[in-house]
Amino acid sequence: MSDSSSTATASSDPAASAAPSDELPVDQFVPPASTIGTVRAALRLVGIVLWTLLSCITYVIPMDLLCDAERAGWLPWPGVHAVRARIVQFFFRVTQYIVGLRIHATGEDPKPPFLLVSNHLGYLDVFVFMSHLACALVAKREVRSWPLVGYLVKVGGTIFIDRNSRRDVLRINDRLEKAMQRGQGVIVFPEGTSTAGDRVLPFRASLLAPIAASDRPVHYASLTYRTPGEDAPAYQTTAWWGDMEFAPHFWRMLATPRIDAYVHFGRLDGDTDDRKEIAEHLTDEVRRYFDPIPGADEAVAVAQPRYLRRA
C-alpha cells in the first residue's frame, strides 16, 4: 500500500489506538500472509485464472454476445438473459469454492425476477450474491475498472450507472424494468460506498429511484463476514474499504484459509413511492439483521478521516 493508505487496525494498547494512522506500520492494515498462506494464495490465483479463461472461452463470452444481440434486436430470444444469469451463477459458484468462501444464508432467497438491496463490504460481495443467486448488479460505472472483478460483472450483465448524472436515472429505470421483464434478478448497493463492517450506512435515496418507480416488492439482504483466527480479521482481509489497494488486499484474501459469509434475506412490502421513506425503511431492516465484524469499529476509529474516501 502507499503511504496515503497507511490506515491501521486498532492495537490492544490504548495509546497506540489513539496514534495518528500515518505513524502506524503499513503492514498492519493488510497483514502479511504466512508461508502456507502465500502458497495457498498462489494456488488459488492459478485456479481462478485457469477457470476464468476456460469459462470465458467456452460459454461466458459467447452468452454475453448473444445477450448483446438480443438487446440490439438481432436475436428474438429474451430468455437468453436468464440463461446467462444461470451460467454466470455457476461460474461464480465454482470460484466461490476456489477462494474458500462459504455462504450461510437465512431467510427466504428471492426468486427471479426480483429487486434486492444490500449493505456493501467490498468486491467479495459480488462473489457472494452472484454465486448464491441468478442475478445482475446495478453498480457505479467505476466498477468497470476493477481488475478481473470489473470484467466478470460486466459479462454477467451488470447495469452500470453514472452517479454524477441525474439524467442517467431514466436510463437505469428503463434497463431495470426490461431486466425484470426478462425474468432477471437485480441487486443494488445503495450505501454508495463499501464499509469495514462496523455499521450499515444510511441508504442513499437517489440510488433507489429505480426501485421507487417500480411497483414490484423489494427484497433486502444483510451481509457480514467472519474469518478464523486473529491474524487475519475479516475487516482487513474481506472488507475492502478506505484507501485499501486492490492487489495486496486480493492476495491476502486468497491467503485466508476460510471465509464465512453470513447473509439474511428479507422482503419489504409497502405502498409508498417516496424514495426517502423507502431508503429509511430498507436501512432499518438491514441494520436489524446486521452483525458487525469484530474489531471493525476500532479499526475505523484509527483510520479516520480516510474511512469513507471511496464514497
mmCIF file of C-alpha atoms in Angstrom, residues 7-307:
data_model
loop_
_atom_site.group_PDB
_atom_site.id
_atom_site.type_symbol
_atom_site.label_atom_id
_atom_site.label_comp_id
_atom_site.label_asym_id
_atom_site.label_seq_id
_atom_site.Cartn_x
_atom_site.Cartn_y
_atom_site.Cartn_z
ATOM 1 C CA THR A 7 -4.617 3.266 7.963
ATOM 2 C CA ALA A 8 -4.101 0.588 10.540
ATOM 3 C CA THR A 9 -6.131 -1.594 12.785
ATOM 4 C CA ALA A 10 -6.559 -0.719 16.417
ATOM 5 C CA SER A 11 -3.952 -2.041 18.785
ATOM 6 C CA SER A 12 -4.629 -3.578 22.144
ATOM 7 C CA ASP A 13 -2.578 -0.687 23.568
ATOM 8 C CA PRO A 14 -4.889 2.317 24.102
ATOM 9 C CA ALA A 15 -2.047 4.710 23.400
ATOM 10 C CA ALA A 16 -1.320 3.030 20.105
ATOM 11 C CA SER A 17 -5.018 3.083 19.227
ATOM 12 C CA ALA A 18 -5.070 6.835 19.638
ATOM 13 C CA ALA A 19 -1.988 7.391 17.474
ATOM 14 C CA PRO A 20 -2.372 9.011 14.042
ATOM 15 C CA SER A 21 -2.790 6.429 11.280
ATOM 16 C CA ASP A 22 0.304 7.691 9.415
ATOM 17 C CA GLU A 23 2.512 6.670 12.379
ATOM 18 C CA LEU A 24 1.395 3.040 12.285
ATOM 19 C CA PRO A 25 3.098 0.355 10.166
ATOM 20 C CA VAL A 26 1.531 -0.106 6.762
ATOM 21 C CA ASP A 27 1.510 -3.895 7.048
ATOM 22 C CA GLN A 28 -0.890 -3.712 9.991
ATOM 23 C CA PHE A 29 -3.618 -2.566 7.624
ATOM 24 C CA VAL A 30 -3.402 -5.601 5.313
ATOM 25 C CA PRO A 31 -1.427 -8.141 7.366
ATOM 26 C CA PRO A 32 1.213 -10.165 5.513
ATOM 27 C CA ALA A 33 0.427 -13.776 4.720
ATOM 28 C CA SER A 34 2.294 -16.691 6.282
ATOM 29 C CA THR A 35 4.350 -19.047 4.123
ATOM 30 C CA ILE A 36 1.462 -21.500 3.952
ATOM 31 C CA GLY A 37 -0.908 -18.645 3.196
ATOM 32 C CA THR A 38 1.325 -17.454 0.362
ATOM 33 C CA VAL A 39 1.336 -20.905 -1.203
ATOM 34 C CA ARG A 40 -2.446 -21.106 -0.741
ATOM 35 C CA ALA A 41 -2.934 -17.721 -2.405
ATOM 36 C CA ALA A 42 -0.725 -18.681 -5.349
ATOM 37 C CA LEU A 43 -2.591 -21.934 -5.953
ATOM 38 C CA ARG A 44 -5.969 -20.221 -5.696
ATOM 39 C CA LEU A 45 -4.895 -17.453 -8.059
ATOM 40 C CA VAL A 46 -3.774 -20.002 -10.642
ATOM 41 C CA GLY A 47 -7.075 -21.824 -10.199
ATOM 42 C CA ILE A 48 -9.088 -18.629 -10.695
ATOM 43 C CA VAL A 49 -7.129 -17.632 -13.804
ATOM 44 C CA LEU A 50 -7.475 -21.072 -15.423
ATOM 45 C CA TRP A 51 -11.155 -21.375 -14.533
ATOM 46 C CA THR A 52 -11.853 -17.859 -15.823
ATOM 47 C CA LEU A 53 -10.079 -18.475 -19.120
ATOM 48 C CA LEU A 54 -11.849 -21.793 -19.639
ATOM 49 C CA SER A 55 -15.251 -20.357 -18.743
ATOM 50 C CA CYS A 56 -14.926 -17.206 -20.821
ATOM 51 C CA ILE A 57 -13.798 -19.059 -23.927
ATOM 52 C CA THR A 58 -16.392 -21.820 -23.735
ATOM 53 C CA TYR A 59 -19.590 -20.101 -22.627
ATOM 54 C CA VAL A 60 -19.403 -16.807 -20.684
ATOM 55 C CA ILE A 61 -18.290 -14.577 -23.578
ATOM 56 C CA PRO A 62 -20.499 -16.355 -26.183
ATOM 57 C CA MET A 63 -23.532 -15.875 -23.921
ATOM 58 C CA ASP A 64 -22.641 -12.212 -23.418
ATOM 59 C CA LEU A 65 -22.533 -11.723 -27.185
ATOM 60 C CA LEU A 66 -25.933 -13.394 -27.548
ATOM 61 C CA CYS A 67 -27.367 -11.040 -24.918
ATOM 62 C CA ASP A 68 -25.953 -8.040 -26.784
ATOM 63 C CA ALA A 69 -27.574 -9.369 -29.974
ATOM 64 C CA GLU A 70 -30.940 -9.690 -28.225
ATOM 65 C CA ARG A 71 -30.772 -6.113 -26.902
ATOM 66 C CA ALA A 72 -29.922 -4.888 -30.418
ATOM 67 C CA GLY A 73 -32.956 -6.697 -31.818
ATOM 68 C CA TRP A 74 -30.970 -9.257 -33.793
ATOM 69 C CA LEU A 75 -31.947 -12.249 -31.665
ATOM 70 C CA PRO A 76 -35.652 -12.890 -30.840
ATOM 71 C CA TRP A 77 -34.913 -14.712 -27.570
ATOM 72 C CA PRO A 78 -35.495 -12.592 -24.427
ATOM 73 C CA GLY A 79 -34.853 -15.645 -22.257
ATOM 74 C CA VAL A 80 -31.177 -15.606 -23.192
ATOM 75 C CA HIS A 81 -30.516 -13.178 -20.312
ATOM 76 C CA ALA A 82 -31.947 -15.568 -17.716
ATOM 77 C CA VAL A 83 -29.837 -18.373 -19.185
ATOM 78 C CA ARG A 84 -26.743 -16.198 -18.957
ATOM 79 C CA ALA A 85 -27.541 -15.404 -15.315
ATOM 80 C CA ARG A 86 -27.622 -19.123 -14.513
ATOM 81 C CA ILE A 87 -24.361 -19.703 -16.362
ATOM 82 C CA VAL A 88 -22.652 -16.809 -14.569
ATOM 83 C CA GLN A 89 -24.020 -18.126 -11.279
ATOM 84 C CA PHE A 90 -22.349 -21.475 -11.985
ATOM 85 C CA PHE A 91 -19.085 -19.695 -12.788
ATOM 86 C CA PHE A 92 -19.110 -17.776 -9.510
ATOM 87 C CA ARG A 93 -20.194 -20.848 -7.547
ATOM 88 C CA VAL A 94 -17.076 -22.704 -8.647
ATOM 89 C CA THR A 95 -14.976 -19.594 -7.997
ATOM 90 C CA GLN A 96 -16.507 -19.393 -4.526
ATOM 91 C CA TYR A 97 -15.091 -22.808 -3.663
ATOM 92 C CA ILE A 98 -11.707 -21.957 -5.171
ATOM 93 C CA VAL A 99 -11.299 -18.932 -2.863
ATOM 94 C CA GLY A 100 -12.531 -20.805 0.225
ATOM 95 C CA LEU A 101 -15.755 -18.828 0.584
ATOM 96 C CA ARG A 102 -18.659 -20.419 2.461
ATOM 97 C CA ILE A 103 -22.095 -18.850 2.367
ATOM 98 C CA HIS A 104 -24.540 -19.204 5.264
ATOM 99 C CA ALA A 105 -27.939 -17.853 4.226
ATOM 100 C CA THR A 106 -31.038 -17.358 6.340
ATOM 101 C CA GLY A 107 -34.458 -16.088 5.374
ATOM 102 C CA GLU A 108 -36.072 -16.787 2.028
ATOM 103 C CA ASP A 109 -33.995 -16.398 -1.115
ATOM 104 C CA PRO A 110 -35.656 -14.071 -3.640
ATOM 105 C CA LYS A 111 -36.814 -15.745 -6.826
ATOM 106 C CA PRO A 112 -36.276 -14.079 -10.218
ATOM 107 C CA PRO A 113 -37.430 -11.609 -11.227
ATOM 108 C CA PHE A 114 -36.556 -9.590 -8.131
ATOM 109 C CA LEU A 115 -35.136 -6.290 -6.886
ATOM 110 C CA LEU A 116 -32.766 -6.622 -3.932
ATOM 111 C CA VAL A 117 -30.743 -4.097 -1.931
ATOM 112 C CA SER A 118 -27.851 -4.903 0.386
ATOM 113 C CA ASN A 119 -25.172 -3.304 2.521
ATOM 114 C CA HIS A 120 -21.780 -3.244 0.844
ATOM 115 C CA LEU A 121 -18.454 -4.506 2.233
ATOM 116 C CA GLY A 122 -16.374 -4.739 -0.933
ATOM 117 C CA TYR A 123 -15.770 -6.699 -4.113
ATOM 118 C CA LEU A 124 -16.244 -10.031 -2.316
ATOM 119 C CA ASP A 125 -19.968 -9.214 -2.106
ATOM 120 C CA VAL A 126 -20.097 -9.850 -5.847
ATOM 121 C CA PHE A 127 -18.848 -13.414 -5.332
ATOM 122 C CA VAL A 128 -21.420 -13.984 -2.580
ATOM 123 C CA PHE A 129 -24.501 -12.787 -4.420
ATOM 124 C CA MET A 130 -23.647 -13.927 -7.920
ATOM 125 C CA SER A 131 -22.830 -17.447 -6.719
ATOM 126 C CA HIS A 132 -25.900 -17.714 -4.485
ATOM 127 C CA LEU A 133 -28.456 -16.042 -6.776
ATOM 128 C CA ALA A 134 -29.025 -15.870 -10.518
ATOM 129 C CA CYS A 135 -28.781 -12.096 -10.776
ATOM 130 C CA ALA A 136 -27.199 -8.996 -12.214
ATOM 131 C CA LEU A 137 -25.908 -5.901 -10.415
ATOM 132 C CA VAL A 138 -26.540 -2.182 -10.543
ATOM 133 C CA ALA A 139 -23.095 -0.725 -9.921
ATOM 134 C CA LYS A 140 -21.291 2.582 -10.308
ATOM 135 C CA ARG A 141 -19.516 2.815 -13.628
ATOM 136 C CA GLU A 142 -16.114 2.924 -11.866
ATOM 137 C CA VAL A 143 -16.524 -0.791 -11.095
ATOM 138 C CA ARG A 144 -15.686 -1.477 -14.742
ATOM 139 C CA SER A 145 -12.066 -0.536 -13.976
ATOM 140 C CA TRP A 146 -11.707 -3.025 -11.095
ATOM 141 C CA PRO A 147 -9.152 -5.710 -12.077
ATOM 142 C CA LEU A 148 -10.805 -9.030 -13.011
ATOM 143 C CA VAL A 149 -13.962 -8.354 -10.972
ATOM 144 C CA GLY A 150 -14.941 -5.452 -13.229
ATOM 145 C CA TYR A 151 -14.782 -7.602 -16.343
ATOM 146 C CA LEU A 152 -16.609 -10.502 -14.743
ATOM 147 C CA VAL A 153 -19.513 -8.404 -13.538
ATOM 148 C CA LYS A 154 -19.710 -6.750 -16.968
ATOM 149 C CA VAL A 155 -20.164 -10.048 -18.798
ATOM 150 C CA GLY A 156 -22.530 -11.061 -16.006
ATOM 151 C CA GLY A 157 -24.990 -8.411 -17.152
ATOM 152 C CA THR A 158 -24.196 -5.597 -14.708
ATOM 153 C CA ILE A 159 -26.100 -2.351 -15.248
ATOM 154 C CA PHE A 160 -23.606 0.489 -14.790
ATOM 155 C CA ILE A 161 -24.848 3.839 -13.514
ATOM 156 C CA ASP A 162 -23.275 7.287 -13.638
ATOM 157 C CA ARG A 163 -23.989 8.610 -10.165
ATOM 158 C CA ASN A 164 -22.928 12.104 -11.175
ATOM 159 C CA SER A 165 -25.671 12.369 -13.783
ATOM 160 C CA ARG A 166 -29.298 12.782 -12.757
ATOM 161 C CA ARG A 167 -30.388 12.026 -16.304
ATOM 162 C CA ASP A 168 -28.841 8.580 -16.056
ATOM 163 C CA VAL A 169 -31.594 7.574 -13.633
ATOM 164 C CA LEU A 170 -34.089 7.478 -16.503
ATOM 165 C CA ARG A 171 -31.872 5.109 -18.461
ATOM 166 C CA ILE A 172 -31.388 2.896 -15.424
ATOM 167 C CA ASN A 173 -35.134 2.798 -14.783
ATOM 168 C CA ASP A 174 -35.671 1.559 -18.321
ATOM 169 C CA ARG A 175 -32.862 -1.020 -18.114
ATOM 170 C CA LEU A 176 -34.110 -2.219 -14.752
ATOM 171 C CA GLU A 177 -37.690 -2.692 -15.917
ATOM 172 C CA LYS A 178 -36.538 -4.535 -19.028
ATOM 173 C CA ALA A 179 -34.367 -6.787 -16.857
ATOM 174 C CA MET A 180 -37.402 -7.601 -14.726
ATOM 175 C CA GLN A 181 -39.456 -8.364 -17.825
ATOM 176 C CA ARG A 182 -36.757 -10.793 -18.950
ATOM 177 C CA GLY A 183 -37.042 -12.631 -15.640
ATOM 178 C CA GLN A 184 -33.765 -11.380 -14.143
ATOM 179 C CA GLY A 185 -32.905 -10.595 -10.546
ATOM 180 C CA VAL A 186 -31.119 -7.292 -9.917
ATOM 181 C CA ILE A 187 -29.089 -6.178 -6.875
ATOM 182 C CA VAL A 188 -28.380 -2.596 -5.763
ATOM 183 C CA PHE A 189 -25.858 -1.401 -3.137
ATOM 184 C CA PRO A 190 -27.435 1.903 -2.015
ATOM 185 C CA GLU A 191 -24.877 2.848 0.661
ATOM 186 C CA GLY A 192 -22.810 4.374 -2.127
ATOM 187 C CA THR A 193 -19.505 3.013 -0.800
ATOM 188 C CA SER A 194 -18.059 -0.045 0.939
ATOM 189 C CA THR A 195 -17.550 -0.186 4.709
ATOM 190 C CA ALA A 196 -15.272 -2.034 7.127
ATOM 191 C CA GLY A 197 -18.208 -3.968 8.514
ATOM 192 C CA ASP A 198 -18.607 -1.793 11.581
ATOM 193 C CA ARG A 199 -22.035 -0.461 10.594
ATOM 194 C CA VAL A 200 -24.604 -0.022 7.843
ATOM 195 C CA LEU A 201 -24.562 3.451 6.333
ATOM 196 C CA PRO A 202 -27.857 5.199 5.539
ATOM 197 C CA PHE A 203 -29.082 4.157 2.114
ATOM 198 C CA ARG A 204 -28.978 6.928 -0.461
ATOM 199 C CA ALA A 205 -32.450 7.754 -1.708
ATOM 200 C CA SER A 206 -31.023 8.831 -5.079
ATOM 201 C CA LEU A 207 -29.803 5.294 -5.707
ATOM 202 C CA LEU A 208 -33.267 3.899 -5.026
ATOM 203 C CA ALA A 209 -35.044 5.846 -7.750
ATOM 204 C CA PRO A 210 -35.471 2.743 -9.948
ATOM 205 C CA ILE A 211 -36.982 0.875 -7.006
ATOM 206 C CA ALA A 212 -39.341 3.717 -6.112
ATOM 207 C CA ALA A 213 -40.503 3.882 -9.713
ATOM 208 C CA SER A 214 -41.295 0.166 -9.804
ATOM 209 C CA ASP A 215 -44.446 -1.443 -8.439
ATOM 210 C CA ARG A 216 -42.591 -4.644 -7.578
ATOM 211 C CA PRO A 217 -41.831 -5.751 -3.991
ATOM 212 C CA VAL A 218 -38.322 -5.012 -2.728
ATOM 213 C CA HIS A 219 -36.078 -7.655 -1.191
ATOM 214 C CA TYR A 220 -33.143 -6.858 1.061
ATOM 215 C CA ALA A 221 -30.044 -8.637 2.314
ATOM 216 C CA SER A 222 -27.883 -8.023 5.381
ATOM 217 C CA LEU A 223 -24.328 -9.271 4.817
ATOM 218 C CA THR A 224 -21.316 -9.763 7.097
ATOM 219 C CA TYR A 225 -18.108 -11.844 7.154
ATOM 220 C CA ARG A 226 -16.043 -13.896 9.567
ATOM 221 C CA THR A 227 -12.559 -15.397 9.258
ATOM 222 C CA PRO A 228 -10.805 -17.943 11.515
ATOM 223 C CA GLY A 229 -8.094 -16.883 13.944
ATOM 224 C CA GLU A 230 -6.905 -13.412 14.893
ATOM 225 C CA ASP A 231 -4.027 -12.953 12.421
ATOM 226 C CA ALA A 232 -6.342 -12.141 9.510
ATOM 227 C CA PRO A 233 -9.510 -10.428 10.810
ATOM 228 C CA ALA A 234 -12.382 -10.043 8.363
ATOM 229 C CA TYR A 235 -12.282 -6.232 8.451
ATOM 230 C CA GLN A 236 -8.796 -6.439 6.925
ATOM 231 C CA THR A 237 -8.975 -9.444 4.603
ATOM 232 C CA THR A 238 -12.573 -9.496 3.316
ATOM 233 C CA ALA A 239 -14.000 -5.981 3.749
ATOM 234 C CA TRP A 240 -12.412 -3.606 1.218
ATOM 235 C CA TRP A 241 -12.695 -0.025 2.393
ATOM 236 C CA GLY A 242 -10.972 3.297 2.890
ATOM 237 C CA ASP A 243 -7.697 3.599 0.949
ATOM 238 C CA MET A 244 -7.001 -0.121 0.667
ATOM 239 C CA GLU A 245 -5.264 -1.040 -2.586
ATOM 240 C CA PHE A 246 -6.864 -3.832 -4.562
ATOM 241 C CA ALA A 247 -3.876 -6.069 -5.386
ATOM 242 C CA PRO A 248 -2.447 -6.606 -1.855
ATOM 243 C CA HIS A 249 -5.944 -6.950 -0.409
ATOM 244 C CA PHE A 250 -6.999 -9.518 -3.034
ATOM 245 C CA TRP A 251 -3.807 -11.510 -2.426
ATOM 246 C CA ARG A 252 -4.360 -11.501 1.345
ATOM 247 C CA MET A 253 -7.973 -12.562 0.831
ATOM 248 C CA LEU A 254 -6.775 -15.530 -1.219
ATOM 249 C CA ALA A 255 -4.296 -16.450 1.524
ATOM 250 C CA THR A 256 -7.038 -16.659 4.169
ATOM 251 C CA PRO A 257 -7.843 -20.317 4.955
ATOM 252 C CA ARG A 258 -11.612 -19.853 5.020
ATOM 253 C CA ILE A 259 -14.098 -17.012 4.714
ATOM 254 C CA ASP A 260 -17.621 -17.348 6.077
ATOM 255 C CA ALA A 261 -20.254 -15.030 4.624
ATOM 256 C CA TYR A 262 -23.477 -14.672 6.608
ATOM 257 C CA VAL A 263 -26.400 -13.195 4.733
ATOM 258 C CA HIS A 264 -30.012 -12.748 5.783
ATOM 259 C CA PHE A 265 -32.679 -12.233 3.140
ATOM 260 C CA GLY A 266 -35.958 -10.425 3.756
ATOM 261 C CA ARG A 267 -38.735 -8.686 1.892
ATOM 262 C CA LEU A 268 -40.198 -5.216 2.296
ATOM 263 C CA ASP A 269 -43.825 -4.765 1.300
ATOM 264 C CA GLY A 270 -45.167 -1.243 1.125
ATOM 265 C CA ASP A 271 -47.319 1.031 -0.979
ATOM 266 C CA THR A 272 -45.163 4.164 -0.903
ATOM 267 C CA ASP A 273 -43.233 5.540 -3.864
ATOM 268 C CA ASP A 274 -41.331 8.069 -1.759
ATOM 269 C CA ARG A 275 -37.619 7.356 -2.193
ATOM 270 C CA LYS A 276 -36.660 8.754 1.213
ATOM 271 C CA GLU A 277 -39.208 6.616 3.044
ATOM 272 C CA ILE A 278 -38.123 3.518 1.146
ATOM 273 C CA ALA A 279 -34.466 4.277 1.905
ATOM 274 C CA GLU A 280 -35.177 4.683 5.631
ATOM 275 C CA HIS A 281 -37.255 1.507 5.864
ATOM 276 C CA LEU A 282 -34.686 -0.583 3.997
ATOM 277 C CA THR A 283 -31.813 0.836 6.072
ATOM 278 C CA ASP A 284 -33.661 -0.053 9.287
ATOM 279 C CA GLU A 285 -34.374 -3.607 8.128
ATOM 280 C CA VAL A 286 -30.808 -4.296 7.011
ATOM 281 C CA ARG A 287 -29.432 -2.859 10.261
ATOM 282 C CA ARG A 288 -31.815 -5.024 12.281
ATOM 283 C CA TYR A 289 -30.160 -8.191 10.994
ATOM 284 C CA PHE A 290 -26.618 -6.860 10.608
ATOM 285 C CA ASP A 291 -23.909 -8.381 12.808
ATOM 286 C CA PRO A 292 -20.829 -6.101 12.829
ATOM 287 C CA ILE A 293 -17.433 -7.606 12.073
ATOM 288 C CA PRO A 294 -15.476 -7.909 15.359
ATOM 289 C CA GLY A 295 -12.817 -5.221 15.705
ATOM 290 C CA ALA A 296 -14.028 -3.175 12.753
ATOM 291 C CA ASP A 297 -15.175 -0.254 14.874
ATOM 292 C CA GLU A 298 -11.720 0.101 16.496
ATOM 293 C CA ALA A 299 -10.045 -0.091 13.086
ATOM 294 C CA VAL A 300 -12.317 2.620 11.735
ATOM 295 C CA ALA A 301 -11.561 4.871 14.718
ATOM 296 C CA VAL A 302 -7.863 4.721 13.797
ATOM 297 C CA ALA A 303 -8.486 5.068 10.057
ATOM 298 C CA GLN A 304 -10.498 8.293 10.238
ATOM 299 C CA PRO A 305 -10.791 10.546 8.297
ATOM 300 C CA ARG A 306 -9.872 8.344 5.321
ATOM 301 C CA TYR A 307 -12.574 5.806 6.091
#
